[in-house]
């Protein structure tokens, strides 16, 4: 058995964890909305057509904010299509995903769903085919109390109280040539600044997310952030980061090390934000909104077939990645990375939430089930609240084709407001268990409340509607805690959550 050690202490604070790092994303794409959160006529649908069985799993997942309505979709979206009487809402060609958008679910319905699911909306605006004018009118519609054209339109459409949407994304992935209305960094920075400026004139309490690069792999990554922030630094509050990983070459150790890349990505964007701050002699610091992250690569071939057969169809089963056990391990490590960077990563969205590269799957007219990737998110969002702690981890290491000295043990620690300590640990070793000696003496007299382990002998194991618990966390036994020192066994290839509470 390999050995590792962890030292942490209540005074080693990285920073307060913003609960919005447990966010997710619903785009008008595939079956995320139609057949996902919304399916009138389904046995579990409520009076507004929302599936109660889906709402239950969303609530259990502990999701805080939900980004909406896109994604690439938003760059061609006219928000006015999505309000008013349903029967007069237009059908539109969605040029992002080559489907037809019926607008049966729109802004009012989504806000209603957020209330039911215990989440907050994070609304993205179209800075692709539209601009400053639509940006101010949607904020007026959503957030202004009354007595103006758009606020009165909202009231006439049935919502007397303003929606009070706090978080707004200034477009989506505007650096990507695939985006409708793709822009250069200067063009984007200018429009983000002008749109954001007058959005805040309408409602000064809102917070704005500027589009960073759509991935750290983009050739313009770095210069995009610097250039566009030079234009809009004073207006915006966060910079977005997006990143999806895959394992197409079936290299599990390399795949599980991808969070080394994620960590570099985060640190680079922090440095760029701070260098623009320095250049501008600004007193304000920007934080990060990692508003799209996940594993995404399983569904590519299937999607191409669907588009061949049914271009312009409604609610096509697009991007329906079926996640396996190793995907769940990487998601656990991604969450560790956000926690370790909790001083600057203030928002993060697991993209997406239902059916589309999602932790929750449904069958039209049928059941709902949790994919493998549901589990680390469910536990971290529940117990990862409070203060993120620095850790000194002494772990065996391994090399991959991209990274040297990847720690076998990947960990994060959270001190809850009730004094409980949660440790989240991944053992990346394919064969060997690791015995971890955790020094927790700085927390006083604690007891080990719970050790939950996610493991499966087959890295490719999945959950299905008929076998939803195939990859599922179970309780572990056999650890010890004496004199503030814990001896914890992390089984080979496993994700673990340990909780220590005050005696
Ligand atoms: O989440 C799926 C897509 O990935 C989003 O629409 C887009 O922003 C990203 O490229």
Coordinates of C-alpha atoms and ligand atoms in Angstrom, one line a residue:
X1 CA 0.0 0.0 0.0
X2 CA 1.3 3.5 -0.9
X3 CA 1.5 6.2 1.8
X4 CA 0.7 9.9 1.9
X5 CA 0.3 12.6 4.5
X6 CA -1.9 15.6 4.7
X7 CA -1.5 18.5 7.2
X8 CA -4.2 21.2 7.5
X9 CA -5.2 23.6 10.2
X10 CA -8.1 26.0 11.0
X11 CA -5.9 29.0 10.5
X12 CA -4.8 27.9 7.0
X13 CA -7.6 29.7 5.1
X14 CA -7.6 30.0 1.3
X15 CA -10.9 32.0 1.5
X16 CA -14.6 31.9 2.1
X17 CA -16.3 29.5 -0.4
X18 CA -18.9 31.3 -2.5
X19 CA -21.9 28.8 -2.7
X20 CA -22.3 29.9 -6.3
X21 CA -19.4 27.5 -7.2
X22 CA -22.1 24.8 -7.0
X23 CA -23.9 26.2 -10.0
X24 CA -25.0 24.5 -13.2
X25 CA -26.4 25.4 -16.7
X26 CA -29.6 24.9 -18.7
X27 CA -29.3 25.8 -22.3
X28 CA -32.1 25.7 -24.9
X29 CA -30.3 22.7 -26.4
X30 CA -31.2 19.1 -27.0
X31 CA -33.5 17.8 -24.3
X32 CA -32.3 20.0 -21.5
X33 CA -35.5 22.1 -21.4
X34 CA -38.0 20.1 -23.5
X35 CA -38.0 16.5 -22.1
X36 CA -35.6 17.5 -19.3
X37 CA -36.9 20.0 -16.8
X38 CA -40.2 20.5 -18.8
X39 CA -42.5 17.7 -20.0
X40 CA -46.2 18.5 -19.7
X41 CA -48.2 15.3 -19.6
X42 CA -45.4 13.4 -17.8
X43 CA -46.8 11.5 -14.8
X44 CA -44.6 13.7 -12.5
X45 CA -45.3 17.0 -14.2
X46 CA -46.7 19.8 -12.1
X47 CA -49.4 22.2 -13.2
X48 CA -46.8 24.2 -15.2
X49 CA -45.4 21.1 -16.9
X50 CA -42.2 20.9 -14.9
X51 CA -41.1 17.4 -13.9
X52 CA -41.1 17.0 -10.2
X53 CA -38.9 14.0 -10.3
X54 CA -36.2 16.1 -12.0
X55 CA -36.7 19.0 -9.5
X56 CA -36.1 16.5 -6.7
X57 CA -32.7 15.4 -8.1
X58 CA -31.7 19.0 -8.8
X59 CA -32.5 19.9 -5.2
X60 CA -30.6 16.9 -3.8
X61 CA -27.6 17.9 -6.0
X62 CA -27.5 21.2 -4.1
X63 CA -27.3 23.4 -7.1
X64 CA -27.2 27.1 -6.3
X65 CA -27.3 29.1 -9.6
X66 CA -28.3 28.0 -13.0
X67 CA -27.0 29.8 -16.1
X68 CA -29.6 30.2 -18.8
X69 CA -30.6 30.3 -21.8
X70 CA -27.2 29.6 -23.4
X71 CA -24.5 28.9 -24.3
X72 CA -24.1 29.1 -28.1
X73 CA -27.9 29.3 -28.3
X74 CA -28.0 32.8 -26.7
X75 CA -26.0 34.4 -29.5
X76 CA -29.0 34.2 -31.8
X77 CA -31.7 34.5 -29.2
X78 CA -34.3 37.3 -29.1
X79 CA -35.5 37.4 -25.5
X80 CA -38.8 39.0 -26.5
X81 CA -39.7 35.7 -28.3
X82 CA -39.7 34.0 -24.9
X83 CA -42.3 36.1 -23.1
X84 CA -46.0 36.8 -23.5
X85 CA -48.8 34.4 -24.3
X86 CA -47.4 31.0 -25.4
X87 CA -49.6 30.7 -28.4
X88 CA -48.1 33.8 -29.9
X89 CA -44.5 33.0 -29.3
X90 CA -42.6 32.4 -32.6
X91 CA -40.8 29.3 -33.6
X92 CA -37.2 30.1 -34.6
X93 CA -34.4 28.3 -36.3
X94 CA -31.6 27.9 -33.8
X95 CA -28.4 28.3 -35.8
X96 CA -26.2 27.2 -32.9
X97 CA -27.5 23.6 -32.8
X98 CA -29.5 23.4 -36.1
X99 CA -32.8 22.7 -34.3
X100 CA -36.1 24.5 -34.0
X101 CA -36.8 26.5 -30.9
X102 CA -40.5 26.7 -30.0
X103 CA -40.2 29.1 -27.1
X104 CA -42.8 27.1 -25.1
X105 CA -40.5 27.7 -22.1
X106 CA -39.2 31.3 -21.7
X107 CA -38.1 33.7 -19.1
X108 CA -41.1 33.6 -16.8
X109 CA -41.3 29.9 -16.8
X110 CA -37.6 29.6 -16.1
X111 CA -37.7 31.9 -13.2
X112 CA -40.7 29.9 -11.9
X113 CA -38.6 26.7 -12.3
X114 CA -35.7 28.3 -10.4
X115 CA -38.0 29.0 -7.4
X116 CA -39.2 25.4 -7.5
X117 CA -35.8 24.0 -7.7
X118 CA -34.3 26.2 -5.0
X119 CA -31.9 27.9 -7.5
X120 CA -31.0 31.4 -8.7
X121 CA -31.0 32.3 -12.3
X122 CA -27.8 33.5 -14.0
X123 CA -29.0 35.1 -17.2
X124 CA -26.9 35.4 -20.3
X125 CA -27.6 38.1 -22.9
X126 CA -27.1 38.0 -26.7
X127 CA -24.0 40.0 -27.7
X128 CA -23.7 38.0 -30.9
X129 CA -26.5 39.1 -33.2
X130 CA -27.8 41.8 -30.8
X131 CA -26.2 44.4 -28.6
X132 CA -26.6 47.4 -26.3
X133 CA -30.3 48.1 -26.9
X134 CA -31.5 44.6 -26.2
X135 CA -29.1 44.4 -23.2
X136 CA -30.8 47.4 -21.5
X137 CA -34.3 46.3 -22.3
X138 CA -34.0 42.8 -20.9
X139 CA -32.6 44.2 -17.6
X140 CA -35.5 46.7 -17.5
X141 CA -38.0 43.9 -18.2
X142 CA -36.6 41.6 -15.6
X143 CA -35.5 43.9 -12.8
X144 CA -37.3 47.3 -12.9
X145 CA -40.3 47.5 -10.6
X146 CA -42.9 49.2 -12.8
X147 CA -43.8 52.4 -14.7
X148 CA -41.7 51.9 -17.9
X149 CA -42.3 50.1 -21.2
X150 CA -40.6 46.9 -20.4
X151 CA -41.3 46.6 -16.7
X152 CA -45.0 47.2 -17.5
X153 CA -44.8 44.5 -20.2
X154 CA -43.6 42.0 -17.6
X155 CA -46.4 43.0 -15.3
X156 CA -48.9 42.6 -18.2
X157 CA -47.4 39.1 -18.8
X158 CA -48.3 38.1 -15.3
X159 CA -45.3 38.9 -13.1
X160 CA -46.1 41.9 -10.8
X161 CA -42.9 41.6 -8.9
X162 CA -39.6 42.1 -10.6
X163 CA -37.5 38.9 -11.1
X164 CA -34.5 40.5 -9.4
X165 CA -31.9 38.6 -11.5
X166 CA -28.6 39.4 -9.9
X167 CA -26.0 37.7 -12.2
X168 CA -25.7 38.5 -15.9
X169 CA -23.4 37.0 -18.5
X170 CA -22.3 39.5 -21.2
X171 CA -22.7 37.0 -24.2
X172 CA -21.2 33.6 -24.6
X173 CA -17.8 32.4 -26.0
X174 CA -17.5 35.5 -28.2
X175 CA -13.9 34.5 -29.0
X176 CA -15.1 31.4 -30.9
X177 CA -15.5 31.5 -34.7
X178 CA -18.5 29.1 -34.3
X179 CA -20.3 31.7 -32.4
X180 CA -23.0 33.8 -34.1
X181 CA -21.7 37.3 -34.2
X182 CA -18.1 36.2 -33.2
X183 CA -15.9 39.2 -32.4
X184 CA -12.3 40.2 -32.0
X185 CA -11.2 40.9 -28.5
X186 CA -11.4 44.7 -29.0
X187 CA -14.9 44.5 -30.6
X188 CA -16.1 42.3 -27.7
X189 CA -14.5 44.4 -25.0
X190 CA -16.1 47.6 -26.4
X191 CA -19.6 46.1 -26.7
X192 CA -19.3 44.3 -23.3
X193 CA -18.4 47.7 -21.7
X194 CA -21.2 49.7 -23.4
X195 CA -23.8 47.0 -22.8
X196 CA -22.7 46.4 -19.2
X197 CA -22.5 50.1 -18.4
X198 CA -26.1 50.8 -19.3
X199 CA -27.3 47.5 -17.8
X200 CA -25.9 48.8 -14.5
X201 CA -27.5 52.2 -15.1
X202 CA -30.9 50.3 -15.2
X203 CA -30.1 48.2 -12.2
X204 CA -26.9 49.1 -10.3
X205 CA -27.2 46.0 -8.0
X206 CA -26.5 43.5 -10.8
X207 CA -23.1 41.7 -11.3
X208 CA -21.6 41.1 -14.7
X209 CA -19.5 38.3 -16.2
X210 CA -17.3 39.1 -19.2
X211 CA -16.5 36.4 -21.7
X212 CA -13.1 35.0 -21.3
X213 CA -11.8 32.4 -23.7
X214 CA -14.0 29.5 -24.6
X215 CA -11.1 27.2 -23.6
X216 CA -7.4 27.5 -22.7
X217 CA -6.7 25.7 -25.9
X218 CA -7.8 28.7 -28.1
X219 CA -5.0 30.3 -30.0
X220 CA -6.1 33.7 -28.7
X221 CA -6.2 32.5 -25.0
X222 CA -4.4 35.1 -22.9
X223 CA -4.3 37.9 -25.4
X224 CA -8.1 37.7 -25.6
X225 CA -8.5 38.2 -21.8
X226 CA -5.9 41.0 -21.6
X227 CA -7.3 42.9 -24.6
X228 CA -11.0 42.7 -23.8
X229 CA -10.4 43.5 -20.2
X230 CA -8.5 46.5 -21.1
X231 CA -11.8 47.8 -22.7
X232 CA -14.3 46.7 -20.0
X233 CA -12.3 46.1 -16.7
X234 CA -14.1 48.9 -14.7
X235 CA -17.6 47.7 -15.8
X236 CA -17.4 44.0 -15.2
X237 CA -17.1 41.9 -12.0
X238 CA -16.1 38.5 -13.2
X239 CA -14.3 36.8 -16.2
X240 CA -15.6 33.6 -17.5
X241 CA -13.6 30.4 -18.1
X242 CA -14.9 27.3 -20.0
X243 CA -13.2 23.9 -20.1
X244 CA -14.3 20.4 -21.1
X245 CA -12.1 17.3 -20.9
X246 CA -12.2 14.0 -22.6
X247 CA -10.4 10.6 -22.6
X248 CA -10.6 9.6 -26.3
X249 CA -7.3 7.7 -26.2
X250 CA -8.3 5.7 -23.2
X251 CA -5.5 6.9 -21.0
X252 CA -7.0 6.9 -17.5
X253 CA -3.9 8.2 -15.6
X254 CA -3.5 11.0 -18.1
X255 CA -7.2 11.8 -18.0
X256 CA -7.3 12.0 -14.2
X257 CA -4.3 14.4 -14.3
X258 CA -6.2 17.0 -16.4
X259 CA -6.8 19.1 -13.3
X260 CA -3.2 20.1 -13.5
X261 CA -4.1 21.9 -16.7
X262 CA -7.2 23.3 -15.0
X263 CA -5.1 24.7 -12.2
X264 CA -2.7 26.4 -14.7
X265 CA -5.7 27.8 -16.6
X266 CA -7.1 29.4 -13.4
X267 CA -3.8 30.8 -12.3
X268 CA -3.1 32.3 -15.7
X269 CA -6.5 34.1 -15.8
X270 CA -6.0 35.4 -12.3
X271 CA -2.6 36.8 -13.3
X272 CA -4.1 38.4 -16.4
X273 CA -6.9 40.0 -14.4
X274 CA -4.4 41.3 -11.9
X275 CA -2.0 42.6 -14.6
X276 CA -4.9 44.6 -16.2
X277 CA -5.7 45.9 -12.7
X278 CA -2.1 47.0 -12.3
X279 CA -2.0 48.7 -15.7
X280 CA -5.1 50.6 -14.9
X281 CA -4.0 51.5 -11.3
X282 CA -7.4 50.1 -10.3
X283 CA -8.4 49.3 -6.7
X284 CA -10.9 46.7 -7.9
X285 CA -10.0 43.0 -8.3
X286 CA -11.9 40.8 -10.7
X287 CA -12.9 37.2 -9.7
X288 CA -13.5 34.2 -11.9
X289 CA -16.7 32.6 -13.1
X290 CA -15.9 29.1 -14.3
X291 CA -19.3 28.9 -15.9
X292 CA -18.9 25.9 -18.1
X293 CA -16.9 22.8 -16.9
X294 CA -17.4 19.1 -17.4
X295 CA -16.3 16.0 -19.2
X296 CA -17.6 16.1 -22.8
X297 CA -16.6 13.7 -25.6
X298 CA -18.8 10.6 -25.5
X299 CA -21.7 11.9 -27.7
X300 CA -19.9 13.3 -30.8
X301 CA -20.6 10.6 -33.3
X302 CA -24.2 10.1 -32.2
X303 CA -24.8 13.9 -32.6
X304 CA -23.5 13.9 -36.1
X305 CA -26.0 11.0 -37.0
X306 CA -28.9 12.9 -35.4
X307 CA -28.1 16.0 -37.5
X308 CA -27.9 13.9 -40.6
X309 CA -31.4 12.5 -40.0
X310 CA -33.2 15.3 -38.4
X311 CA -31.7 18.8 -38.9
X312 CA -34.1 21.4 -37.6
X313 CA -36.0 18.9 -35.3
X314 CA -37.3 19.9 -31.9
X315 CA -35.7 18.8 -28.7
X316 CA -33.3 16.3 -30.4
X317 CA -31.3 14.1 -28.0
X318 CA -28.1 16.0 -28.6
X319 CA -24.9 16.0 -26.4
X320 CA -26.3 13.1 -24.4
X321 CA -22.9 11.9 -22.9
X322 CA -23.3 8.7 -20.8
X323 CA -20.7 9.2 -18.0
X324 CA -18.6 6.4 -16.6
X325 CA -16.8 5.9 -13.3
X326 CA -13.6 7.6 -14.4
X327 CA -15.5 10.7 -15.5
X328 CA -16.9 11.0 -12.0
X329 CA -13.4 10.8 -10.6
X330 CA -12.3 13.7 -12.8
X331 CA -15.3 15.7 -11.7
X332 CA -14.4 15.2 -8.1
X333 CA -10.9 16.4 -8.9
X334 CA -12.2 19.5 -10.7
X335 CA -14.3 20.4 -7.6
X336 CA -11.1 20.0 -5.5
X337 CA -9.4 22.4 -7.8
X338 CA -12.2 25.0 -7.5
X339 CA -12.1 24.7 -3.7
X340 CA -8.3 25.1 -3.6
X341 CA -8.8 28.3 -5.6
X342 CA -11.9 29.5 -3.7
X343 CA -10.3 32.9 -3.1
X344 CA -10.8 33.8 -6.8
X345 CA -13.2 31.3 -8.3
X346 CA -16.5 32.6 -7.1
X347 CA -18.9 31.1 -9.5
X348 CA -18.8 27.7 -11.4
X349 CA -21.3 25.9 -13.5
X350 CA -21.3 22.2 -14.1
X351 CA -22.4 22.2 -17.8
X352 CA -25.0 21.2 -18.1
X353 CA -27.7 20.0 -15.7
X354 CA -30.3 17.7 -17.4
X355 CA -29.8 15.4 -20.4
X356 CA -27.2 17.6 -22.2
X357 CA -23.7 16.6 -20.9
X358 CA -25.5 16.3 -17.6
X359 CA -25.4 14.6 -14.2
X360 CA -29.2 14.0 -14.5
X361 CA -30.8 12.0 -17.3
X362 CA -34.4 11.5 -18.2
X363 CA -36.4 9.4 -20.6
X364 CA -39.3 11.1 -22.3
X365 CA -42.4 9.7 -20.6
X366 CA -40.1 7.6 -18.4
X367 CA -37.8 7.7 -15.4
X368 CA -35.0 10.0 -14.2
X369 CA -31.6 8.9 -12.9
X370 CA -28.3 10.2 -11.6
X371 CA -25.2 9.7 -13.8
X372 CA -21.9 8.7 -12.1
X373 CA -20.9 12.4 -12.2
X374 CA -23.8 13.4 -10.0
X375 CA -22.1 12.0 -6.8
X376 CA -19.0 14.1 -6.2
X377 CA -21.1 17.2 -6.9
X378 CA -23.8 16.1 -4.6
X379 CA -21.4 15.6 -1.7
X380 CA -19.2 18.6 -2.3
X381 CA -22.1 21.0 -2.7
X382 CA -23.5 19.6 0.6
X383 CA -20.4 19.5 2.8
X384 CA -18.1 22.0 0.9
X385 CA -19.6 25.1 2.5
X386 CA -17.7 27.4 4.7
X387 CA -13.9 28.2 4.4
X388 CA -11.6 26.5 2.0
X389 CA -8.3 25.4 3.7
X390 CA -4.8 25.1 2.5
X391 CA -3.3 21.6 2.6
X392 CA 0.2 20.4 2.8
X393 CA -0.1 17.1 0.8
X394 CA 2.9 14.8 0.7
X395 CA 1.9 12.2 -1.9
X396 CA 3.6 9.7 -4.3
X397 CA 3.6 11.1 -7.8
X398 CA 3.5 9.9 -11.4
X399 CA 4.2 11.2 -14.8
X400 CA 1.9 11.5 -17.8
X401 CA 2.5 12.6 -21.4
X402 CA 1.5 16.1 -20.5
X403 CA 2.6 16.5 -16.8
X404 CA 5.4 15.5 -14.5
X405 CA 4.9 14.8 -10.9
X406 CA 1.2 14.4 -10.8
X407 CA 0.2 13.7 -7.1
X408 CA -1.5 10.4 -6.6
X409 CA -3.6 12.0 -3.9
X410 CA -5.6 15.0 -4.9
X411 CA -7.3 16.7 -2.0
X412 CA -9.2 19.7 -0.7
X413 CA -10.5 20.6 2.8
X414 CA -13.3 22.7 4.0
X415 CA -14.0 24.1 7.5
X416 CA -17.7 24.4 8.0
X417 CA -19.3 27.3 9.9
X418 CA -20.3 24.6 12.6
X419 CA -16.6 23.7 13.1
X420 CA -16.9 20.4 11.1
X421 CA -14.1 19.6 8.7
X422 CA -14.7 17.9 5.3
X423 CA -11.9 16.3 3.3
X424 CA -12.4 15.4 -0.3
X425 CA -9.7 13.0 -1.6
X426 CA -9.1 11.4 -5.0
X427 CA -6.7 8.4 -5.2
X428 CA -5.5 8.5 -8.8
X429 CA -3.6 5.2 -8.5
X430 CA -5.1 2.5 -10.7
X431 CA -3.8 -0.4 -8.6
X432 CA -2.8 0.5 -5.1
X433 CA -4.6 1.8 -2.1
X434 CA -3.1 4.7 -0.3
X435 CA -2.9 5.0 3.4
X436 CA -3.2 8.7 4.3
X437 CA -2.0 10.1 7.6
X438 CA -4.0 13.3 8.1
X439 CA -2.8 15.7 10.8
X440 CA -5.9 17.5 12.1
X441 CA -4.6 18.5 15.5
X442 CA -5.4 22.2 14.9
X443 CA -9.1 21.6 15.0
X444 CA -9.4 20.4 18.6
X445 CA -11.2 17.3 19.7
X446 CA -12.9 15.8 16.6
X447 CA -14.6 12.5 15.8
X448 CA -14.8 10.8 12.4
X449 CA -18.4 11.2 11.4
X450 CA -18.4 9.6 8.0
X451 CA -16.2 8.3 5.2
X452 CA -18.0 7.9 1.9
X453 CA -16.2 6.2 -1.0
X454 CA -17.0 6.2 -4.7
X455 CA -15.4 3.2 -6.4
X456 CA -16.1 0.7 -9.1
X457 CA -13.8 -2.1 -10.4
X458 CA -14.6 -1.1 -14.0
X459 CA -13.5 2.5 -14.9
X460 CA -16.0 2.4 -17.8
X461 CA -19.0 1.4 -15.6
X462 CA -22.1 3.6 -16.1
X463 CA -25.5 4.2 -14.5
X464 CA -28.7 3.6 -16.5
X465 CA -32.4 3.9 -16.0
X466 CA -32.6 0.2 -15.2
X467 CA -29.4 0.1 -13.1
X468 CA -29.2 3.6 -11.6
X469 CA -27.1 2.6 -8.6
X470 CA -24.3 0.8 -10.4
X471 CA -21.8 3.5 -9.6
X472 CA -22.9 4.9 -6.2
X473 CA -21.1 6.0 -3.0
X474 CA -21.0 3.7 -0.1
X475 CA -19.8 4.0 3.5
X476 CA -16.2 3.0 4.2
X477 CA -15.0 1.6 7.5
X478 CA -11.7 0.9 9.2
X479 CA -10.2 4.4 9.5
X480 CA -8.9 5.6 12.8
X481 CA -8.5 9.0 14.6
X482 CA -6.3 9.3 17.6
X483 CA -4.8 12.5 19.1
X484 CA -5.9 14.5 16.1
X485 CA -4.2 12.2 13.6
X486 CA -6.3 10.2 11.3
X487 CA -5.3 7.1 9.3
X488 CA -7.4 6.9 6.2
X489 CA -7.5 4.3 3.6
X490 CA -8.2 5.6 0.1
X491 CA -8.9 2.5 -2.1
X492 CA -7.2 2.4 -5.5
X493 CA -9.0 4.6 -8.0
X494 CA -11.5 6.1 -5.7
X495 CA -13.1 9.4 -4.8
X496 CA -13.7 9.9 -1.0
X497 CA -15.5 12.3 1.3
X498 CA -14.5 12.3 5.0
X499 CA -16.3 14.4 7.6
X500 CA -14.9 15.1 11.0
X501 CA -17.2 16.8 13.6
X502 CA -16.6 18.3 17.0
X503 CA -16.8 15.9 19.9
Ligands
LIG1 O1 -22.4 23.4 -23.1 C1 -22.4 23.2 -24.5 C2 -21.8 24.3 -25.3 O2 -20.4 24.3 -25.0 C3 -22.3 25.7 -25.0 O3 -23.4 26.0 -25.7 C4 -21.1 26.5 -25.4 O4 -21.0 27.7 -24.7 C5 -19.9 25.6 -25.3 O5 -19.1 25.6 -26.4

